[in-house]
């Protein structure tokens, strides 16, 4: 039941009640036995006959019968006879060929070739005339067959009514719940593209769902503005921190360039410089990401020989990896031209390689390869380092996520891969990772090749 949609649940609910109602109606109809139908026919016959007596009068030497006597009310045929049984006035059913004796106040049940009849006679003393017989005839067969027709009609129509209510109910519920679908779609779209400017926009309506959608839109407006303020704050703070860090770095350079600086102070200033460099890197990553969030980070793509650029970056990084005795080898298909922003491509690749160095084992290897596949430039950075556990893999792209902060190399804030992912996607590409703990990781990025 939990898996059914609300509209299906509601449809099932009122279809169930409708079926219940139909079953009750049919049960009542079926429980009306033949006996009851026949008893009611007899009662009608008696009642009509008794009522008809007032319609018969004897005036000025002739009978005066009210027109009601001929009306066939309740399907009862009335006729008037003399004391000797001679027919005077009234109506006899078509095909009625029986001539039973009069039996005063008794209902007789008689059958002819086609039908069964109830016959009811009353003797009546008519003022001024004398004794007459009034006879009432009613068809038992007609009463039974009209009941059967009603029953058959009910058996066909009531279930049809259930189906019709279910269909109309389903359509109505679907229409009523359309706004809920819009709300769900909007939330899904926001989850998909993180675009908080989306709104349900159902307009003003009086029903509760419209009010819910309106409240939801108001909430989104508040979240969006809070989010924008937070982005602006991060962007402002990063921007403001850039100048002091630049000054610190410049001062460190100046102090360290003094040859007479005592060794102890040189170490301390070197440490300050290292930390300031880390800080500068973090600030620049934060600034890039907050600008990206605000949609302000522009790319300046140009057609570049990525094979050469990649080779160059690897050579530069090889100098750093040597400190950790990690060898960088390359397998690069020559002259792969792709339209990219040079600075951002370098930042992305440097990040991947510096991670491979940081999380690589001393004496290990890094393989950087590039090739073309199905119109894409494929870049891979493969290391034989510590690897990443399967449960951490989906999270490594999140900001400030570090698998094990105690083991993270200094200067690693957990922003690097978020930035890498943004850069790849901003170029219309994708990035993925395969890793096994203790064996190493392979980061693979694909960039569409727009070059001829
Ligand atoms: P950090 O600045 O801490 O390196 P990243 O966003 O670059 O942050 O990476 C997030 C986390 O992913 C890192 O803390 C690290 O645990 C893991 N990681 C990234 N690259 C590698 C790699 N090549 N080998 C093992 N773990 C890695």
XYZ file of N, CA and C in Angstrom, residues 231-431:
603
model
N 27.102 33.052 -0.097
C 28.072 33.038 -1.204
C 28.824 34.361 -1.265
N 28.056 35.444 -1.094
C 28.667 36.770 -1.146
C 29.687 36.934 -0.020
N 29.290 36.391 1.170
C 30.168 36.498 2.339
C 31.485 35.754 2.070
N 31.378 34.504 1.560
C 32.583 33.706 1.277
C 33.444 34.429 0.249
N 32.766 34.945 -0.766
C 33.501 35.632 -1.819
C 34.205 36.876 -1.263
N 33.483 37.667 -0.439
C 34.067 38.894 0.130
C 35.246 38.578 1.042
N 35.017 37.556 1.915
C 36.079 37.204 2.871
C 37.324 36.740 2.120
N 37.138 35.859 1.132
C 38.303 35.351 0.384
C 39.037 36.508 -0.279
N 38.214 37.416 -0.835
C 38.804 38.557 -1.523
C 39.616 39.432 -0.562
N 39.023 39.666 0.601
C 39.693 40.536 1.588
C 40.970 39.898 2.130
N 40.966 38.521 2.213
C 42.134 37.849 2.784
C 43.310 37.777 1.821
N 42.993 37.980 0.545
C 44.049 37.847 -0.469
C 45.193 38.834 -0.261
N 44.836 40.083 0.008
C 45.867 41.130 0.149
C 46.797 40.855 1.339
N 46.248 40.636 2.582
C 47.179 40.362 3.678
C 48.073 39.155 3.435
N 47.539 38.089 2.806
C 48.365 36.905 2.559
C 49.462 37.231 1.546
N 49.109 38.034 0.536
C 50.126 38.434 -0.452
C 51.239 39.232 0.236
N 50.817 40.113 1.167
C 51.810 40.930 1.883
C 52.706 40.019 2.721
N 52.096 39.048 3.431
C 52.893 38.120 4.267
C 53.920 37.382 3.403
N 53.437 36.889 2.244
C 54.347 36.137 1.366
C 55.488 37.019 0.859
N 55.144 38.255 0.505
C 56.173 39.188 -0.003
C 57.191 39.464 1.096
N 56.689 39.659 2.336
C 57.585 39.933 3.453
C 58.489 38.738 3.740
N 57.913 37.537 3.649
C 58.713 36.324 3.873
C 59.845 36.256 2.861
N 59.474 36.495 1.582
C 60.492 36.476 0.516
C 61.611 37.451 0.828
N 61.188 38.670 1.256
C 62.179 39.729 1.535
C 63.108 39.300 2.673
N 62.520 38.760 3.738
C 63.331 38.368 4.900
C 64.271 37.217 4.524
N 63.700 36.239 3.796
C 64.517 35.059 3.450
C 65.649 35.404 2.482
N 65.467 36.499 1.756
C 66.532 36.877 0.806
C 67.745 37.485 1.524
N 67.545 37.775 2.805
C 68.660 38.331 3.581
C 69.598 37.189 3.968
N 70.808 37.190 3.412
C 71.757 36.095 3.623
C 72.228 36.003 5.069
N 72.125 37.154 5.792
C 72.647 37.146 7.155
C 71.622 36.624 8.176
N 70.474 36.160 7.672
C 69.410 35.705 8.583
C 69.865 34.446 9.325
N 69.762 34.485 10.668
C 70.191 33.297 11.425
C 69.362 32.073 11.031
N 69.977 30.903 11.088
C 69.354 29.653 10.628
C 68.021 29.371 11.322
N 67.980 29.636 12.624
C 66.756 29.345 13.396
C 65.574 30.156 12.867
N 65.861 31.453 12.631
C 64.787 32.340 12.126
C 64.402 31.970 10.693
N 65.399 31.532 9.938
C 65.135 31.122 8.548
C 64.105 29.976 8.523
N 64.285 29.047 9.492
C 63.346 27.915 9.566
C 61.944 28.430 9.901
N 61.885 29.324 10.916
C 60.573 29.858 11.342
C 59.891 30.607 10.207
N 60.666 31.483 9.542
C 60.067 32.262 8.446
C 59.647 31.337 7.306
N 60.483 30.269 7.086
C 60.154 29.285 6.038
C 58.808 28.618 6.323
N 58.591 28.356 7.627
C 57.323 27.726 8.031
C 56.144 28.670 7.789
N 56.382 29.949 8.178
C 55.325 30.961 7.962
C 55.002 31.049 6.468
N 56.073 31.035 5.661
C 55.892 31.142 4.218
C 55.084 29.969 3.674
N 55.396 28.762 4.168
C 54.708 27.546 3.707
C 53.212 27.633 4.031
N 52.938 28.043 5.303
C 51.535 28.133 5.722
C 50.796 29.219 4.943
N 51.512 30.320 4.706
C 50.878 31.412 3.952
C 50.589 30.975 2.522
N 51.503 30.134 1.972
C 51.261 29.618 0.611
C 50.016 28.722 0.592
N 49.919 27.881 1.638
C 48.724 27.018 1.739
C 47.459 27.858 1.818
N 47.574 28.910 2.640
C 46.419 29.784 2.827
C 46.041 30.462 1.510
N 47.083 30.905 0.783
C 46.827 31.580 -0.500
C 46.126 30.637 -1.458
N 46.550 29.359 -1.427
C 45.932 28.373 -2.323
C 44.462 28.149 -1.940
N 44.243 28.026 -0.623
C 42.882 27.798 -0.154
C 41.975 28.975 -0.497
N 42.513 30.195 -0.315
C 41.719 31.391 -0.613
C 41.364 31.429 -2.095
N 42.352 31.076 -2.922
C 42.054 31.145 -4.361
C 41.032 30.074 -4.762
N 41.098 28.901 -4.099
C 40.092 27.857 -4.390
C 38.697 28.298 -3.932
N 38.669 28.897 -2.723
C 37.377 29.372 -2.186
C 36.773 30.437 -3.085
N 37.639 31.342 -3.535
C 37.185 32.441 -4.379
C 36.614 31.896 -5.690
N 37.340 30.905 -6.243
C 36.870 30.310 -7.502
C 35.505 29.645 -7.307
N 35.384 28.864 -6.226
C 34.131 28.128 -6.008
C 32.973 29.072 -5.705
N 33.238 30.129 -4.911
C 32.120 31.031 -4.594
C 31.712 31.822 -5.836
N 32.696 32.168 -6.669
C 32.348 32.842 -7.940
C 31.566 31.888 -8.843
N 31.996 30.623 -8.842
C 31.292 29.623 -9.660
C 29.844 29.490 -9.189
N 29.658 29.479 -7.858
C 28.291 29.373 -7.299
C 27.430 30.537 -7.745
N 28.041 31.699 -7.791
C 27.277 32.888 -8.162
C 27.152 33.034 -9.682
N 27.766 32.101 -10.402
C 27.708 32.149 -11.868
C 28.573 33.273 -12.419
N 29.553 33.727 -11.603
C 30.375 34.860 -12.047
C 31.730 34.413 -12.568
N 32.038 33.110 -12.414
C 33.366 32.660 -12.827
C 33.393 32.438 -14.326
N 34.109 33.285 -15.008
C 34.159 33.201 -16.469
C 35.313 32.320 -16.923
N 35.103 31.648 -18.040
C 36.190 30.867 -18.652
C 36.632 31.595 -19.910
N 37.905 31.488 -20.213
C 38.360 32.053 -21.487
C 38.991 30.942 -22.315
N 38.132 30.163 -22.948
C 38.676 29.003 -23.665
C 39.380 29.399 -24.955
N 40.428 28.679 -25.235
C 41.121 28.864 -26.517
C 41.620 27.498 -26.974
N 41.781 27.377 -28.271
C 42.193 26.083 -28.798
C 43.660 25.842 -28.448
N 43.902 24.812 -27.616
C 45.264 24.572 -27.140
C 45.709 23.157 -27.462
N 47.015 23.020 -27.581
C 47.572 21.684 -27.746
C 47.711 21.081 -26.343
N 46.674 20.351 -25.929
C 46.660 19.828 -24.556
C 47.750 18.787 -24.327
N 48.191 18.132 -25.409
C 49.265 17.139 -25.252
C 50.515 17.839 -24.727
N 50.832 18.972 -25.353
C 52.038 19.714 -24.929
C 51.862 20.294 -23.544
N 50.667 20.874 -23.310
C 50.416 21.513 -22.013
C 50.499 20.490 -20.879
N 49.932 19.320 -21.122
C 49.936 18.269 -20.088
C 51.374 17.824 -19.805
N 52.107 17.636 -20.885
C 53.512 17.224 -20.746
C 54.284 18.245 -19.898
N 54.014 19.525 -20.176
C 54.730 20.598 -19.469
C 54.403 20.573 -17.970
N 53.104 20.444 -17.666
C 52.690 20.406 -16.257
C 53.349 19.205 -15.560
N 53.385 18.059 -16.248
C 53.967 16.855 -15.639
C 55.449 17.074 -15.323
N 56.143 17.753 -16.260
C 57.573 18.007 -16.025
C 57.765 18.856 -14.782
N 56.922 19.912 -14.648
C 57.024 20.786 -13.467
C 56.737 20.012 -12.187
N 55.702 19.180 -12.225
C 55.310 18.424 -11.039
C 56.345 17.351 -10.684
N 57.062 16.895 -11.713
C 58.069 15.842 -11.467
C 59.124 16.323 -10.476
N 59.386 17.633 -10.516
C 60.403 18.173 -9.600
C 59.919 18.043 -8.152
N 58.609 18.289 -7.958
C 58.058 18.179 -6.601
C 57.966 16.716 -6.156
N 57.614 15.846 -7.125
C 57.417 14.439 -6.754
C 58.745 13.767 -6.399
N 59.828 14.346 -6.957
C 61.141 13.764 -6.663
C 61.437 13.775 -5.172
N 60.926 14.852 -4.495
C 61.177 14.964 -3.050
C 60.649 13.728 -2.327
N 59.551 13.198 -2.872
C 58.932 12.035 -2.217
C 59.325 10.723 -2.913
N 60.297 10.862 -3.782
C 60.797 9.707 -4.552
C 59.662 9.009 -5.321
N 58.825 9.848 -5.914
C 57.760 9.293 -6.750
C 58.059 9.676 -8.195
N 58.028 8.689 -9.075
C 58.359 8.955 -10.481
C 57.081 9.231 -11.267
N 57.162 10.292 -12.095
C 56.004 10.576 -12.957
C 56.359 10.155 -14.377
N 55.560 9.272 -14.948
C 55.753 8.913 -16.354
C 54.520 9.339 -17.142
N 54.704 9.575 -18.428
C 53.574 10.033 -19.246
C 53.393 9.138 -20.465
N 52.159 9.006 -20.868
C 51.825 8.314 -22.131
C 50.852 9.235 -22.831
N 51.368 10.141 -23.632
C 50.519 11.192 -24.184
C 50.479 11.125 -25.712
N 49.284 10.979 -26.241
C 49.097 11.001 -27.698
C 49.435 12.415 -28.168
N 50.248 12.562 -29.190
C 50.667 13.922 -29.570
C 49.543 14.737 -30.242
N 49.705 16.039 -30.113
C 48.855 17.020 -30.821
C 47.354 16.812 -30.678
N 46.916 16.730 -29.438
C 45.473 16.688 -29.185
C 45.033 18.116 -28.876
N 44.224 18.662 -29.787
C 43.805 20.058 -29.627
C 42.414 20.131 -28.999
N 42.307 20.890 -27.931
C 41.006 21.037 -27.253
C 40.835 22.502 -26.873
N 39.579 22.942 -26.896
C 39.309 24.335 -26.520
C 39.117 24.409 -25.012
N 40.129 24.901 -24.311
C 40.027 25.005 -22.846
C 40.586 26.345 -22.370
N 40.244 26.664 -21.109
C 40.857 27.819 -20.458
C 42.184 27.332 -19.883
N 43.271 27.886 -20.362
C 44.597 27.366 -20.016
C 44.846 27.351 -18.508
N 44.564 28.487 -17.855
C 44.840 28.595 -16.417
C 44.069 27.541 -15.641
N 42.776 27.432 -15.982
C 41.951 26.481 -15.235
C 42.373 25.038 -15.501
N 42.764 24.746 -16.767
C 43.189 23.380 -17.079
C 44.432 23.039 -16.256
N 45.355 23.999 -16.182
C 46.587 23.740 -15.425
C 46.262 23.512 -13.938
N 45.345 24.362 -13.407
C 44.986 24.222 -11.985
C 44.381 22.851 -11.724
N 43.557 22.398 -12.659
C 42.885 21.116 -12.498
C 43.901 19.971 -12.493
N 44.799 20.024 -13.496
C 45.767 18.937 -13.627
C 46.765 18.945 -12.459
N 47.201 20.139 -12.084
C 48.148 20.251 -10.967
C 47.526 19.652 -9.711
N 46.249 19.952 -9.511
C 45.560 19.428 -8.343
C 45.532 17.910 -8.322
N 45.202 17.329 -9.480
C 45.127 15.865 -9.536
C 46.511 15.248 -9.291
N 47.543 15.847 -9.937
C 48.890 15.276 -9.769
C 49.397 15.498 -8.345
N 49.103 16.694 -7.785
C 49.617 16.942 -6.429
C 48.909 16.037 -5.418
N 47.661 15.706 -5.663
C 46.994 14.709 -4.800
C 47.673 13.349 -4.929
N 47.977 12.978 -6.194
C 48.617 11.676 -6.428
C 49.969 11.618 -5.708
N 50.653 12.788 -5.649
C 51.939 12.815 -4.929
C 51.687 12.723 -3.422
N 50.741 13.599 -2.951
C 50.475 13.662 -1.510
C 50.012 12.327 -0.951
N 49.136 11.635 -1.729
C 48.580 10.378 -1.208
C 49.270 9.162 -1.824
N 50.439 9.431 -2.436
C 51.213 8.334 -3.017
C 52.209 7.799 -1.995
N 52.733 6.617 -2.310
C 53.720 6.025 -1.383
C 55.122 6.399 -1.866
N 56.022 6.569 -0.890
C 57.399 6.896 -1.261
C 57.927 5.768 -2.150
N 58.601 6.155 -3.233
C 59.130 5.157 -4.164
C 58.079 4.683 -5.157
N 56.913 5.322 -5.146
C 55.812 4.885 -6.025
C 55.876 5.516 -7.407
N 54.795 5.299 -8.171
C 54.754 5.800 -9.544
C 53.455 6.549 -9.801
N 53.581 7.510 -10.702
C 52.363 8.182 -11.190
C 52.417 8.115 -12.711
N 51.287 7.691 -13.276
C 51.232 7.645 -14.744
C 50.178 8.637 -15.218
N 50.624 9.571 -16.069
C 49.665 10.526 -16.638
C 49.494 10.164 -18.113
N 48.281 9.868 -18.513
C 48.076 9.521 -19.924
C 46.968 10.362 -20.549
N 47.104 10.612 -21.838
C 46.102 11.371 -22.587
C 45.892 10.693 -23.927
N 44.646 10.590 -24.318
C 44.363 10.037 -25.649
C 42.978 10.509 -26.097
N 42.697 10.250 -27.363
C 41.401 10.662 -27.888
C 40.496 9.443 -27.975
N 39.237 9.635 -27.587
C 38.287 8.516 -27.691
C 36.901 9.056 -27.993
N 36.338 8.630 -29.078
C 34.975 9.010 -29.496
C 34.714 10.510 -29.369
N 35.606 11.297 -29.891
C 35.411 12.755 -29.891
C 35.702 13.416 -28.554
N 36.287 12.649 -27.632
C 36.627 13.219 -26.326
C 38.124 13.137 -26.077
N 38.616 14.152 -25.388
C 39.986 14.109 -24.896
C 39.912 13.414 -23.542
N 40.611 12.277 -23.430
C 40.583 11.537 -22.161
C 41.916 11.737 -21.444
N 41.844 12.241 -20.215
C 43.048 12.427 -19.407
C 42.965 11.533 -18.181
N 44.113 10.901 -17.840
C 44.104 10.008 -16.669
C 45.306 10.269 -15.784
N 45.060 10.321 -14.487
C 46.164 10.426 -13.527
C 46.040 9.201 -12.626
N 47.046 8.330 -12.764
C 46.977 7.043 -12.056
C 48.118 6.974 -11.058
N 47.782 6.604 -9.820
C 48.868 6.452 -8.835
C 48.781 5.092 -8.165
N 49.863 4.715 -7.470
C 49.842 3.446 -6.729
C 49.955 3.737 -5.237
N 49.186 4.783 -4.843
C 49.244 5.259 -3.456
C 48.286 4.561 -2.522
N 47.813 5.326 -1.528
C 47.031 4.701 -0.444
C 45.609 4.315 -0.878
N 45.138 4.916 -1.959
C 43.793 4.582 -2.452
C 42.691 5.174 -1.571
N 41.449 4.972 -2.017
C 40.306 5.546 -1.293
C 39.283 4.433 -1.056
N 38.750 4.372 0.157
C 37.760 3.329 0.474
C 36.467 3.599 -0.295
N 35.773 2.512 -0.640
C 34.552 2.626 -1.468
C 33.533 3.577 -0.848
N 33.395 3.549 0.485
C 32.364 4.399 1.108
C 32.721 5.885 1.043
N 34.015 6.186 0.821
C 34.408 7.596 0.742
C 34.314 8.137 -0.681
N 34.373 7.214 -1.645
C 34.441 7.652 -3.049
C 33.368 8.667 -3.449
N 32.087 8.445 -3.083
C 31.082 9.416 -3.538
C 31.250 10.800 -2.907
N 32.002 10.873 -1.803
C 32.071 12.148 -1.061
C 33.301 12.987 -1.371
N 34.263 12.392 -2.053
C 35.530 13.124 -2.206
C 35.372 14.419 -2.999
N 34.247 14.539 -3.761
C 34.038 15.756 -4.560
C 33.395 16.861 -3.725
N 32.977 16.520 -2.503
C 32.311 17.532 -1.665
C 33.338 18.491 -1.080
N 32.878 19.720 -0.840
C 33.797 20.721 -0.301
C 34.223 20.382 1.131
N 35.470 20.558 1.406
C 36.070 20.325 2.723
C 35.998 18.869 3.171
N 35.718 17.970 2.210
C 35.699 16.556 2.605
C 37.093 15.981 2.494
N 37.552 15.445 3.615
C 38.843 14.763 3.602
C 38.641 13.389 4.208
N 39.162 12.378 3.518
C 38.931 11.005 3.982
C 39.435 10.849 5.407
N 40.646 11.276 5.613
C 41.231 11.153 6.947
C 42.047 12.411 7.185
N 41.439 13.380 7.872
C 42.094 14.687 7.982
C 43.451 14.575 8.684
N 43.586 13.558 9.582
C 44.865 13.435 10.291
C 45.971 12.985 9.332
N 45.541 12.247 8.246
C 46.554 11.755 7.298
C 46.738 12.692 6.110
N 45.837 13.685 6.020
C 45.932 14.601 4.883
C 47.214 15.408 4.963
N 47.809 15.581 3.811
C 49.041 16.356 3.778
C 48.729 17.794 4.159
N 49.731 18.500 4.684
C 49.491 19.878 5.095
C 49.128 20.696 3.860
N 48.249 21.664 4.069
C 47.838 22.491 2.934
C 46.687 21.886 2.170
N 46.252 20.731 2.587
C 45.109 20.114 1.911
C 43.856 20.389 2.717
N 42.965 21.159 2.115
C 41.791 21.617 2.863
C 40.541 20.833 2.483
N 40.628 20.016 1.447
C 39.432 19.285 1.016
C 38.638 20.053 -0.024
N 39.245 21.117 -0.584
C 38.540 21.907 -1.615
C 38.981 21.534 -3.023
N 40.163 20.880 -3.096
C 40.786 20.632 -4.396
C 39.882 19.920 -5.400
N 39.312 18.777 -5.007
C 38.537 17.989 -5.980
C 37.212 18.669 -6.348
N 36.649 19.471 -5.399
C 35.431 20.237 -5.741
C 35.761 21.184 -6.882
N 36.933 21.809 -6.766
C 37.353 22.754 -7.801
C 37.639 22.015 -9.121
N 38.317 20.873 -9.021
C 38.633 20.072 -10.209
C 37.345 19.707 -10.951
N 36.363 19.244 -10.177
C 35.086 18.817 -10.766
C 34.418 20.001 -11.468
N 34.428 21.155 -10.777
C 33.777 22.324 -11.380
C 34.462 22.689 -12.696
N 35.797 22.664 -12.688
C 36.532 23.065 -13.904
C 36.195 22.114 -15.061
N 36.211 20.800 -14.776
C 35.931 19.822 -15.839
C 34.510 20.038 -16.376
N 33.560 20.182 -15.450
C 32.160 20.325 -15.889
C 31.919 21.659 -16.590
N 32.620 22.688 -16.147
C 32.466 23.994 -16.814
C 32.948 23.932 -18.256
N 33.821 22.953 -18.548
C 34.284 22.766 -19.925
C 33.400 21.762 -20.670
N 32.302 21.375 -20.039
C 31.371 20.432 -20.685
C 31.821 18.987 -20.558
N 32.736 18.719 -19.633
C 33.263 17.362 -19.505
C 32.767 16.646 -18.264
N 33.341 15.469 -18.034
C 32.987 14.688 -16.838
C 34.261 14.137 -16.210
N 34.152 13.843 -14.916
C 35.319 13.258 -14.243
C 34.854 12.113 -13.356
